[in-house]
CSV table of C-alpha atoms in Angstrom, one decimal:
chain,number,residue,atom,x,y,z
A,1,MET,CA,-158.9,-192.1,-98.4
A,2,SER,CA,-160.2,-194.5,-95.8
A,3,ALA,CA,-163.5,-196.3,-96.0
A,4,LEU,CA,-164.9,-194.0,-93.3
A,5,ASP,CA,-164.0,-190.9,-95.3
A,6,HIS,CA,-166.7,-191.8,-97.9
A,7,PRO,CA,-170.2,-190.4,-97.5
A,8,THR,CA,-172.4,-192.8,-95.6
A,9,PRO,CA,-175.5,-194.2,-97.2
A,10,GLY,CA,-178.9,-193.1,-96.0
A,11,ALA,CA,-181.5,-195.4,-94.6
A,12,ASP,CA,-184.5,-193.6,-96.1
A,13,ALA,CA,-186.9,-194.5,-98.9
A,14,VAL,CA,-186.2,-197.3,-101.3
A,15,ALA,CA,-188.5,-196.1,-104.1
A,16,GLY,CA,-186.4,-194.5,-106.8
A,17,ALA,CA,-183.1,-195.6,-105.2
A,18,THR,CA,-180.7,-197.5,-107.4
A,19,ALA,CA,-177.8,-199.9,-106.9
A,20,PRO,CA,-174.4,-198.3,-107.0
A,21,ASN,CA,-172.9,-200.2,-109.9
A,22,GLY,CA,-175.7,-201.3,-112.2
A,23,ARG,CA,-173.9,-204.4,-113.5
A,24,PRO,CA,-176.2,-206.6,-115.5
A,25,GLY,CA,-177.8,-209.8,-114.2
A,26,GLY,CA,-178.8,-212.9,-116.2
A,27,SER,CA,-181.3,-215.7,-115.7
A,28,VAL,CA,-182.6,-216.6,-112.3
A,29,ALA,CA,-180.4,-214.6,-110.0
A,30,GLN,CA,-177.6,-215.1,-112.5
A,31,PRO,CA,-175.1,-212.6,-113.9
A,32,SER,CA,-174.8,-212.4,-117.7
A,33,GLY,CA,-172.4,-211.0,-120.2
A,34,HIS,CA,-169.4,-212.1,-118.1
A,35,PRO,CA,-166.6,-213.8,-120.1
A,36,SER,CA,-165.6,-216.4,-117.5
A,37,ARG,CA,-167.4,-218.8,-115.2
A,38,PRO,CA,-169.0,-217.2,-112.2
A,39,MET,CA,-167.1,-217.4,-108.9
A,40,LEU,CA,-170.1,-219.0,-107.1
A,41,GLU,CA,-172.7,-221.2,-108.8
A,42,ILE,CA,-175.6,-222.7,-106.9
A,43,VAL,CA,-178.0,-225.0,-108.8
A,44,ASP,CA,-181.2,-226.5,-107.4
A,45,LEU,CA,-180.1,-226.4,-103.8
A,46,SER,CA,-182.5,-227.9,-101.3
A,47,VAL,CA,-182.1,-227.9,-97.6
A,48,GLU,CA,-184.3,-229.5,-94.9
A,49,PHE,CA,-184.3,-229.7,-91.1
A,50,ARG,CA,-185.6,-232.7,-89.2
A,51,THR,CA,-186.7,-232.1,-85.7
A,52,GLY,CA,-189.0,-235.1,-85.0
A,53,GLY,CA,-192.0,-234.6,-87.2
A,54,GLU,CA,-192.2,-233.9,-90.9
A,55,PRO,CA,-189.0,-232.4,-92.3
A,56,ALA,CA,-189.0,-228.6,-92.7
A,57,ARG,CA,-188.1,-227.7,-96.2
A,58,ALA,CA,-186.0,-224.6,-95.5
A,59,VAL,CA,-184.6,-224.1,-99.0
A,60,ARG,CA,-186.3,-225.4,-102.2
A,61,ARG,CA,-184.4,-225.7,-105.5
A,62,LEU,CA,-182.4,-222.5,-105.1
A,63,SER,CA,-180.3,-221.4,-108.1
A,64,LEU,CA,-178.1,-218.4,-108.3
A,65,SER,CA,-174.6,-217.3,-109.3
A,66,LEU,CA,-172.2,-214.5,-108.5
A,67,ASN,CA,-169.2,-212.9,-110.2
A,68,ALA,CA,-166.1,-211.4,-108.6
A,69,GLY,CA,-166.6,-207.9,-107.3
A,70,GLU,CA,-170.4,-208.2,-107.4
A,71,THR,CA,-172.9,-207.9,-104.6
A,72,LEU,CA,-176.0,-210.1,-104.6
A,73,SER,CA,-178.6,-209.6,-101.9
A,74,LEU,CA,-180.9,-212.3,-100.5
A,75,VAL,CA,-184.0,-210.6,-99.0
A,76,GLY,CA,-187.2,-211.8,-97.3
A,77,GLU,CA,-188.8,-212.2,-93.9
A,78,SER,CA,-187.4,-214.3,-91.1
A,79,GLY,CA,-187.7,-218.0,-92.0
A,80,SER,CA,-187.6,-217.4,-95.8
A,81,GLY,CA,-184.4,-219.5,-96.1
A,82,LYS,CA,-181.8,-216.7,-96.5
A,83,THR,CA,-179.5,-217.8,-93.6
A,84,ALA,CA,-179.9,-221.5,-94.4
A,85,SER,CA,-178.8,-220.9,-97.9
A,86,ALA,CA,-175.8,-218.9,-96.7
A,87,LEU,CA,-174.8,-221.5,-94.1
A,88,SER,CA,-175.0,-224.2,-96.8
A,89,ILE,CA,-172.3,-222.6,-98.8
A,90,LEU,CA,-169.8,-223.0,-96.0
A,91,GLY,CA,-171.1,-226.4,-94.7
A,92,LEU,CA,-172.2,-224.8,-91.5
A,93,LEU,CA,-175.8,-226.2,-91.3
A,94,PRO,CA,-176.5,-227.3,-87.7
A,95,ARG,CA,-176.1,-231.1,-87.5
A,96,PRO,CA,-177.7,-233.5,-87.3
A,97,ALA,CA,-181.0,-231.6,-87.9
A,98,GLY,CA,-180.0,-229.7,-91.0
A,99,ARG,CA,-178.8,-231.3,-94.2
A,100,ILE,CA,-178.6,-230.6,-97.9
A,101,THR,CA,-181.0,-232.9,-99.7
A,102,GLY,CA,-180.2,-232.0,-103.3
A,103,GLY,CA,-178.4,-229.6,-105.6
A,104,SER,CA,-174.9,-228.3,-106.3
A,105,ILE,CA,-172.7,-225.5,-104.9
A,106,ARG,CA,-169.6,-224.8,-106.9
A,107,PHE,CA,-167.0,-222.2,-105.8
A,108,GLU,CA,-164.4,-221.5,-108.5
A,109,GLY,CA,-165.5,-224.6,-110.2
A,110,ARG,CA,-165.0,-226.8,-107.1
A,111,GLU,CA,-168.0,-228.7,-105.8
A,112,LEU,CA,-168.6,-227.9,-102.1
A,113,VAL,CA,-171.5,-230.2,-101.4
A,114,GLY,CA,-170.1,-233.3,-99.8
A,115,LEU,CA,-166.7,-231.9,-98.7
A,116,SER,CA,-165.3,-233.2,-95.5
A,117,ALA,CA,-164.7,-231.0,-92.4
A,118,SER,CA,-161.0,-230.9,-93.1
A,119,GLU,CA,-161.5,-229.9,-96.7
A,120,PHE,CA,-163.9,-227.1,-95.6
A,121,ARG,CA,-161.3,-225.8,-93.2
A,122,THR,CA,-159.0,-225.0,-96.1
A,123,ILE,CA,-161.7,-222.8,-97.6
A,124,ARG,CA,-163.4,-221.1,-94.6
A,125,GLY,CA,-161.7,-217.9,-93.8
A,126,ALA,CA,-159.1,-218.2,-96.5
A,127,LYS,CA,-161.3,-218.1,-99.6
A,128,ILE,CA,-164.8,-217.7,-98.3
A,129,ALA,CA,-165.5,-215.7,-95.1
A,130,MET,CA,-168.8,-215.0,-93.2
A,131,ILE,CA,-169.9,-212.2,-91.0
A,132,LEU,CA,-172.5,-213.7,-88.6
A,133,GLN,CA,-175.6,-211.9,-87.2
A,134,ASP,CA,-174.5,-211.5,-83.6
A,135,PRO,CA,-170.8,-210.8,-83.0
A,136,LEU,CA,-171.1,-211.1,-79.2
A,137,SER,CA,-172.2,-214.7,-79.5
A,138,SER,CA,-169.9,-215.4,-82.4
A,139,LEU,CA,-166.7,-214.2,-80.8
A,140,ASN,CA,-165.1,-216.3,-78.1
A,141,PRO,CA,-165.7,-214.4,-74.8
A,142,VAL,CA,-162.6,-215.8,-73.0
A,143,LEU,CA,-160.1,-214.8,-75.7
A,144,THR,CA,-158.9,-211.4,-76.7
A,145,ILE,CA,-159.9,-209.9,-80.1
A,146,GLY,CA,-156.2,-209.9,-81.1
A,147,TRP,CA,-155.8,-213.6,-80.3
A,148,GLN,CA,-158.8,-214.6,-82.4
A,149,ILE,CA,-157.7,-212.6,-85.4
A,150,VAL,CA,-154.1,-213.7,-85.2
A,151,GLU,CA,-155.2,-217.4,-84.9
A,152,GLN,CA,-157.1,-217.1,-88.2
A,153,ILE,CA,-154.2,-215.4,-90.0
A,154,ARG,CA,-151.7,-218.0,-88.9
A,155,GLU,CA,-154.1,-220.9,-89.7
A,156,HIS,CA,-154.3,-219.8,-93.4
A,157,THR,CA,-151.0,-218.0,-94.1
A,158,LYS,CA,-147.3,-218.5,-93.5
A,159,CYS,CA,-147.1,-215.5,-91.1
A,160,ASP,CA,-145.3,-216.0,-87.8
A,161,ALA,CA,-147.0,-214.7,-84.6
A,162,LYS,CA,-145.3,-211.3,-84.7
A,163,GLU,CA,-146.2,-210.7,-88.4
A,164,ALA,CA,-149.8,-211.9,-87.8
A,165,ARG,CA,-150.2,-209.5,-84.9
A,166,VAL,CA,-149.0,-206.6,-87.0
A,167,ARG,CA,-151.5,-207.6,-89.7
A,168,ALA,CA,-154.3,-207.8,-87.1
A,169,GLY,CA,-153.6,-204.3,-85.9
A,170,GLU,CA,-153.6,-203.1,-89.6
A,171,LEU,CA,-157.0,-204.8,-90.1
A,172,LEU,CA,-158.5,-203.1,-87.0
A,173,ARG,CA,-157.3,-199.7,-88.3
A,174,GLN,CA,-158.7,-200.5,-91.8
A,175,VAL,CA,-162.2,-201.1,-90.4
A,176,GLY,CA,-162.1,-197.9,-88.4
A,177,ILE,CA,-161.4,-199.0,-84.8
A,178,PRO,CA,-159.4,-196.3,-83.0
A,179,ASP,CA,-156.2,-197.2,-81.1
A,180,PRO,CA,-156.1,-200.7,-82.6
A,181,GLU,CA,-153.0,-201.8,-80.7
A,182,ARG,CA,-154.9,-201.4,-77.4
A,183,ARG,CA,-158.0,-203.0,-78.8
A,184,LEU,CA,-156.1,-206.1,-79.7
A,185,ALA,CA,-155.8,-206.8,-76.0
A,186,SER,CA,-159.5,-206.2,-75.4
A,187,TYR,CA,-162.1,-209.0,-74.8
A,188,PRO,CA,-165.4,-208.9,-76.8
A,189,HIS,CA,-167.5,-207.7,-73.9
A,190,GLU,CA,-165.2,-204.6,-73.5
A,191,LEU,CA,-166.1,-203.4,-77.0
A,192,SER,CA,-169.3,-201.6,-78.1
A,193,GLY,CA,-171.7,-203.3,-80.5
A,194,GLY,CA,-170.4,-201.3,-83.4
A,195,MET,CA,-166.7,-202.1,-82.5
A,196,ARG,CA,-167.5,-205.8,-82.2
A,197,GLN,CA,-169.1,-205.8,-85.6
A,198,ARG,CA,-166.1,-204.1,-87.0
A,199,ALA,CA,-163.8,-206.7,-85.3
A,200,MET,CA,-165.9,-209.4,-87.0
A,201,ILE,CA,-165.4,-207.7,-90.3
A,202,ALA,CA,-161.7,-207.5,-89.7
A,203,MET,CA,-161.5,-211.2,-88.9
A,204,ALA,CA,-163.5,-212.0,-92.0
A,205,LEU,CA,-161.2,-210.0,-94.2
A,206,SER,CA,-158.0,-211.1,-92.5
A,207,CYS,CA,-157.0,-213.5,-95.3
A,208,ARG,CA,-158.4,-211.4,-98.1
A,209,PRO,CA,-161.2,-213.8,-99.1
A,210,LYS,CA,-162.6,-213.9,-102.6
A,211,LEU,CA,-166.2,-214.3,-101.3
A,212,LEU,CA,-167.8,-212.6,-98.3
A,213,ILE,CA,-171.1,-213.7,-96.9
A,214,ALA,CA,-172.6,-211.0,-94.7
A,215,ASP,CA,-175.6,-212.3,-92.7
A,216,GLU,CA,-177.6,-209.3,-91.3
A,217,PRO,CA,-174.3,-207.4,-90.7
A,218,THR,CA,-175.9,-204.4,-89.0
A,219,THR,CA,-178.5,-206.2,-86.7
A,220,ALA,CA,-179.1,-204.2,-83.5
A,221,LEU,CA,-176.8,-201.3,-84.5
A,222,ASP,CA,-177.9,-197.7,-84.3
A,223,VAL,CA,-178.6,-195.9,-87.6
A,224,THR,CA,-175.3,-194.0,-87.6
A,225,VAL,CA,-173.1,-197.0,-86.9
A,226,GLN,CA,-175.2,-199.1,-89.4
A,227,ALA,CA,-174.5,-196.6,-92.2
A,228,GLN,CA,-170.7,-196.6,-91.4
A,229,ILE,CA,-170.6,-200.4,-91.4
A,230,LEU,CA,-172.4,-200.7,-94.7
A,231,GLU,CA,-170.3,-198.1,-96.5
A,232,LEU,CA,-167.2,-199.8,-95.0
A,233,LEU,CA,-168.3,-203.2,-96.5
A,234,ASP,CA,-168.9,-201.7,-99.9
A,235,SER,CA,-165.6,-199.8,-99.9
A,236,LEU,CA,-163.7,-202.9,-99.0
A,237,ARG,CA,-165.5,-204.8,-101.7
A,238,ARG,CA,-164.3,-202.4,-104.3
A,239,GLU,CA,-160.8,-202.3,-102.9
A,240,LEU,CA,-160.4,-206.1,-102.7
A,241,SER,CA,-162.6,-207.0,-105.7
A,242,MET,CA,-164.6,-209.4,-103.5
A,243,ALA,CA,-167.9,-211.0,-104.3
A,244,VAL,CA,-170.5,-210.3,-101.6
A,245,VAL,CA,-173.6,-212.2,-100.7
A,246,LEU,CA,-175.6,-209.8,-98.5
A,247,VAL,CA,-178.4,-211.5,-96.4
A,248,THR,CA,-180.9,-209.0,-95.1
A,249,HIS,CA,-184.6,-208.1,-94.7
A,250,ASP,CA,-183.9,-204.4,-95.1
A,251,LEU,CA,-184.6,-203.2,-98.6
A,252,GLY,CA,-183.1,-199.8,-97.9
A,253,ILE,CA,-179.7,-201.5,-97.5
A,254,VAL,CA,-180.3,-203.5,-100.7
A,255,ALA,CA,-181.1,-200.4,-102.7
A,256,ARG,CA,-177.8,-198.8,-101.7
A,257,LEU,CA,-175.4,-201.7,-101.9
A,258,ALA,CA,-176.6,-204.6,-104.1
A,259,ASP,CA,-176.1,-205.0,-107.9
A,260,ARG,CA,-178.8,-207.8,-108.0
A,261,VAL,CA,-181.4,-209.0,-105.6
A,262,ALA,CA,-183.1,-212.3,-105.1
A,263,VAL,CA,-186.4,-212.1,-103.1
A,264,MET,CA,-187.0,-215.3,-101.1
A,265,TYR,CA,-190.2,-216.6,-99.6
A,266,ALA,CA,-190.9,-220.1,-98.1
A,267,GLY,CA,-187.4,-221.3,-99.1
A,268,MET,CA,-187.6,-220.3,-102.7
A,269,ILE,CA,-186.8,-217.4,-105.0
A,270,VAL,CA,-190.0,-215.6,-106.0
A,271,GLU,CA,-188.3,-212.7,-107.9
A,272,ALA,CA,-184.8,-212.0,-109.0
A,273,GLY,CA,-183.1,-209.4,-111.2
A,274,PRO,CA,-181.1,-206.2,-111.2
A,275,THR,CA,-181.8,-204.2,-108.0
A,276,GLU,CA,-183.1,-201.1,-109.8
A,277,GLN,CA,-185.6,-203.1,-111.8
A,278,VAL,CA,-186.8,-205.3,-108.9
A,279,LEU,CA,-187.3,-202.5,-106.5
A,280,GLY,CA,-188.5,-199.9,-109.0
A,281,HIS,CA,-191.0,-202.2,-110.8
A,282,PRO,CA,-191.7,-205.2,-108.5
A,283,ALA,CA,-193.2,-208.2,-110.4
A,284,HIS,CA,-194.3,-210.3,-107.4
A,285,PRO,CA,-197.0,-209.4,-104.9
A,286,TYR,CA,-194.6,-210.3,-102.1
A,287,THR,CA,-191.9,-207.9,-103.3
A,288,LEU,CA,-194.7,-205.3,-103.7
A,289,GLY,CA,-195.8,-205.9,-100.1
A,290,LEU,CA,-192.3,-205.6,-98.7
A,291,LEU,CA,-191.8,-202.3,-100.4
A,292,ALA,CA,-195.2,-201.0,-99.3
A,293,SER,CA,-194.4,-201.7,-95.7
A,294,LEU,CA,-191.4,-199.4,-95.6
A,295,PRO,CA,-191.7,-196.0,-94.1
A,296,ARG,CA,-190.9,-193.0,-96.4
A,297,LEU,CA,-188.8,-190.2,-95.1
A,298,ASP,CA,-189.0,-188.1,-98.3
A,299,ARG,CA,-192.7,-187.3,-98.0
A,300,PRO,CA,-195.3,-186.4,-95.3
A,301,ARG,CA,-196.8,-189.3,-93.5
A,302,VAL,CA,-200.5,-189.2,-94.3
A,303,GLU,CA,-201.6,-192.8,-93.6
A,304,ALA,CA,-200.7,-195.9,-91.7
A,305,LEU,CA,-198.0,-198.2,-93.1
A,306,THR,CA,-199.2,-201.1,-95.2
A,307,SER,CA,-198.6,-204.6,-93.7
A,308,ILE,CA,-198.6,-208.1,-95.3
A,309,GLU,CA,-201.5,-209.8,-93.5
A,310,GLY,CA,-201.0,-213.3,-92.1
A,311,GLN,CA,-197.9,-215.4,-91.4
A,312,PRO,CA,-195.3,-217.3,-93.6
A,313,PRO,CA,-196.3,-220.9,-94.1
A,314,ASN,CA,-195.0,-223.8,-92.0
A,315,PRO,CA,-192.1,-225.2,-94.0
A,316,ALA,CA,-193.1,-228.7,-93.0
A,317,MET,CA,-196.7,-228.1,-94.3
A,318,LEU,CA,-196.5,-226.0,-97.4
A,319,PRO,CA,-199.7,-225.4,-99.4
A,320,PRO,CA,-200.2,-227.2,-102.7
A,321,GLY,CA,-200.2,-224.0,-104.9
A,322,CYS,CA,-198.2,-220.8,-104.5
A,323,PRO,CA,-196.9,-220.5,-100.9
A,324,PHE,CA,-197.8,-216.8,-100.9
A,325,ALA,CA,-201.4,-217.4,-102.0
A,326,PRO,CA,-202.9,-217.3,-98.4
A,327,ARG,CA,-201.5,-213.8,-97.9
A,328,CYS,CA,-201.8,-212.4,-101.4
A,329,ARG,CA,-204.4,-209.7,-102.2
A,330,TYR,CA,-204.4,-210.7,-105.9
A,331,VAL,CA,-204.8,-214.5,-105.4
A,332,GLY,CA,-206.8,-216.5,-107.9
A,333,ASP,CA,-208.0,-220.1,-108.2
A,334,ARG,CA,-204.9,-221.1,-110.2
A,335,CYS,CA,-202.6,-219.7,-107.4
A,336,ARG,CA,-204.2,-222.1,-104.8
A,337,GLN,CA,-203.9,-225.2,-107.0
A,338,GLU,CA,-200.7,-224.9,-109.0
A,339,PRO,CA,-197.3,-223.5,-107.8
A,340,PRO,CA,-195.9,-221.0,-110.3
A,341,LYS,CA,-192.4,-221.4,-111.9
A,342,LEU,CA,-189.9,-218.6,-112.3
A,343,GLU,CA,-190.6,-217.1,-115.7
A,344,GLN,CA,-188.6,-214.5,-117.5
A,345,LEU,CA,-190.6,-211.2,-117.7
A,346,ALA,CA,-187.8,-209.3,-119.4
A,347,PRO,CA,-184.1,-209.9,-120.0
A,348,GLN,CA,-182.4,-210.6,-116.6
A,349,TRP,CA,-185.7,-210.3,-114.7
A,350,HIS,CA,-187.7,-213.3,-113.4
A,351,ALA,CA,-190.7,-213.8,-111.1
A,352,ALA,CA,-192.7,-216.8,-109.9
A,353,CYS,CA,-196.3,-215.4,-110.2
A,354,TRP,CA,-199.3,-216.3,-112.4
A,355,PHE,CA,-200.4,-212.7,-112.4
A,356,PRO,CA,-197.3,-210.3,-112.1
A,357,PRO,CA,-198.3,-206.8,-111.2
A,358,SER,CA,-196.1,-205.5,-114.0
A,359,ARG,CA,-198.4,-207.1,-116.5
A,360,GLY,CA,-201.6,-205.8,-114.9
A,361,ARG,CA,-204.4,-207.6,-113.1
């Protein structure tokens, strides 16, 4: 059965939805109960961007880990640090503005922070692949889809040109592109948005990576194509036993695909744990606000959607206390003066809040 023969996930209400696998998590965005070392370990990662004034602290002491075959989702508003965290894993922060200022990123026990460009080239595509947000700007417009996939296969394997082209056609067929042989000769602008996204997925999977980073993989796609792409990714994850880091702001996607979720705000994790627990019983006001802002399709609409008032803080001028305090409806004096640390609320569940909703107010 192909990936597209599976039922497609719905995009409706998150409340009550659960992750498909339910594997346990551990400490702060960490898996537990796994006999071996996690495939990906990030400890106290900090990233900043310098653009002339005060440095913008895009990521602040991020810690997480991921096992093979597991899906971890990073969620939050634009500017929360999700993409900067993902780009750091592959050494793709824009230079010279962006740089890692502290912390460790280990993949299969190998430290990635500080690797040279040539060392990263042996990892990108072959062991860690990334699906970027906009395939039209990510694909080379003057080269055919087939040329770009074949180039990557030949770069990381011992295939000759003929074998690589056959493999490229198989990949396009695997991701559900009709008439793959003809599409290999197509240029990016000749494909629809959904087909370009599938071609990007095919390229990312061309060398059977162990870790896939999907950064907003369904941006600007219609609901039907979005559902097909998401089910395709999850099907291929199961088939290839890949670990997946899913970067998104859509909690509906998270509820359907992720085993664990880390909610980010102002460059830091404010809540982390198993998806069912975090979305079913949010422990941070920001998580609660994100969930409240989602439309529900399983009940009549009787009132306007709830919004989170205000704007995220300037990463170059963060407040002294909790960064969410200026927008929080439950804020207290301690919140404005002292930043909360991630505390364990229950096994495998952490939140950085002085007054978690789960404990009452």
